[in-house]
Steps between C-alpha positions, in 0.01 A plus 500: 500500500670175585845373422470261208866413461778467752742610225345831396334617820159498333586761234373293208159465665486880514560529130858620534714379210841572652841380396715368784331487842729495802284368783583551868870561446685529830711794612836371375370420154325836471813681623707337228241586234471863615874548455506311170225730369676809637189594700706586808846524655659347808602735781761450769372222724287337230181704484344553158464861381228579245351816350131555433531789255239776491276337761666493842176465696140393460292649218187547711316705237552224242313235701149413375246250636233337288157633595242224460237306696770361729648834598223760454397494866818368661776729368560852634469684171593838649848355543525253210497594130284272287522327164237298318507120466540550126805721545664245728416220254666698221800559726524128575485410130779749431704363792470149357608621158796676659604179682486284189831320455663682793710340771307537826569438867214354705483468878224315688482659844271568796378836621449453876652277768166396653450147368122542508486832314805528272445568129694305235624734226669451165755773420609533136803721425709582197794616715702246698570749779126560544460126549772499768346805665154347538647167609661692788183693583232228498484161669655201324299175493650168601555232235180326613304825476636567152385161375138599554539876452184664365543874442202709607639826358744577221723807476678570172775765501638609161710818527556507122124518432375850421132566567283706265269743685238503224501124463534397866321780684810610692688830516853413385723220371513365856213280618404296806171337401313316779215259424364336816239296310755340269755497785772663296728805530694625198800731547670670207732790422688512832805315633434592863469157663293628791194506273485119514532488878231764547273318256502198732418736789209640297365148439511411870355838599202424280445132589565481874243745649220287355634221726517735802879507475675834534769582240749755632786715371708452814795327659466235773731366766456276803680463833586196708167525682302463173424872529453576132489864388374670184673813365309719255679791336556675170844534342747686719323443831738229625285193440789284379754640747285467813371152418858375444576435866771245583307393812186414298433270205417679176193347334518745210567864414223605262181303433299271728163346563305457825286187503338272755837321514700812593728726298673386182744649254386535140860474387811291530741790467563871552507797264687764697597856415876528447555873461722632781473167682710507816702203624471639853123566499394194297785245511293197400358665189835658412666158514275377217670747261809280516320166462488276197146490364382843611350700211586871523287732288650832387781493756813682377814288473859588413566317170863431589491399866137377499451682831148634563421861580170486691499879545496572126144569382596584140317192368206516741397629839300176525792257465398159631635162606315168470613200702347192664397520865765237574758778449381658826647312801191516725232455236216250538531188286124440487387860444226442757439591864225525760226758539648846570515665842599845374430710193723798425424778251811694404500858376781737417336823615713776349279766661629413851150463648458129566635347823760222468241242608128495578250231594197466272151364560369258232294785350803731495704220344246468219498878453879522473516186285259654250692829518841338442689817590863590463676811368751560224787739560681738268717326245323164498308585184530767235315815599476428872658792689329459840330220697209357305235262639468163331182305569488150350194300611585175679868593466490368144223661291661422161465127568145503636244375247215517754372803689720592799199485736472128428858441612458738794189323630673164471802630689282639780321163534830312524642748754193454719487121458863448598523791749796657325667809648537777241768770493582801285875567480651814346855468367486856367602833647503635854582846634346659192415414144749381240762775456468619860474192720692175479417139420361287781795312657497139378609385847191661656276347235641153561469537879136606473424228245663231717293615798184474288587154372598353837180633661666729754385822329138418580583552868618859445300812586337654194361839401246569227642686203294822460516489119453135408340354811730198525688412820866600538730369777620764747828330591689191381828368642795577276322773301530877545155591629498829307465333159185320619327839493582652158359841594761537774785442253407802286650838591171666402199316647258721306672401176457134599128553561462672163680219315309233695173659394610496137595131519168410661320682220700301245384175664138616502510613136655170391247288694191662345507244218460219755233651726206345315667157510579464870299469820435791734753376759777525237396853407503582871864384520607789274715781645319818599527797265591846631138604457370207706750567779402867504133407540584258783705768676219755461243261647707419808 
């Protein structure tokens, strides 16, 4: 699909008979329009407060990918619901009918900062605040780039559209319909703006591996010595907090690619959690809540004083803030950096078993990448009353169109090619599980992480963890040596051993679905079950 008119963003060539088309409006113009339309309110400091209604997070079960010749053997169908080409065509016809005569906002943007591998996308919105949101989150072309802009993919987001399960092959009035052959994603029935951002991530996750480029749900920063670091981690593990280091340049906090040119941000902005955000723990992110231009989703505000209450979760536990990277003082302007020297996988282990840091071999790194482990604690979700394991392949399974083993193999190749040091860092509990122990001290985590990133940790003495087989430092300057051995922090060592065995079994059970898709050396990197250790002990 190519842009046929500089005035309509190519909509007429797509058969869209819209009314007014507002193309590439800048932030100030969109801000004015949002307030004129009563789509949002201004908070103290100038941030824009909006509400997303019933949907305050992604509707993962309402996402469907067209199953056709293009995708039959490339998409991981165990993880991706399918729809037929005919159903998507019907959906597209109904979308066009719904847009007829409407005022629309169109942004022409890039997904990806790598000039060789970025993807030009056309974003069509019916809400002005959605247009501002995605303008913050993606990368804005220069005037010269806009003059020859040719969109490769189109994303249309119409919250007022209600899907029909019988007609469109979906399950509710909410739909995210992905068609890789026609290079189009249609979003309807939800006002949660994150669906558009994640749709761009889905596109890049599908396209880039075919070019031997690794798409990653991670944050990236880089020090003065060009010592770039990758941080993988699911929500709540500290990915955003630990990558926001005043002594290092932030390349990005969520989505990146790893190409022959180095690391590059997919985005031009950040989409940070706001609930219970602390000015002391995360001052740079907190400052954005008082900045003009920031879009705050489902954040509670006093209607009289316009003061925000970031601790109030009455609208959503998943309250969010969207802002350009330029709002962060030490953020990279280019969104690019060199090849990485370190790769960090973060986990919040609520069982109190994992050490605060461990060194991984490339095979172990692939194993833990495919596992994507963290744990949820009581109160984070309805029905959770005790620590619960959460395994999300590649630390982002919902956004992975291809099989995780394909991403894992590519990651292992890149780690080996660039001789990257890999670390597993637990920001979870020590001295016992959640409810008995306490959270790993953030000061200790930062000290250990800094030692890993500056290279000094590699010089430490290490022991082999008896459960997972990775290497754990015995002593590190500035860190209480007792927390480096989790077993020693428990009052009841036998209870630790019992819980460790249970966690190992959880890993093994989860990994069974990958065993036929990975090489023997990856299977050999798995932790040893209680049965295997008993056999080894008996044979000694």
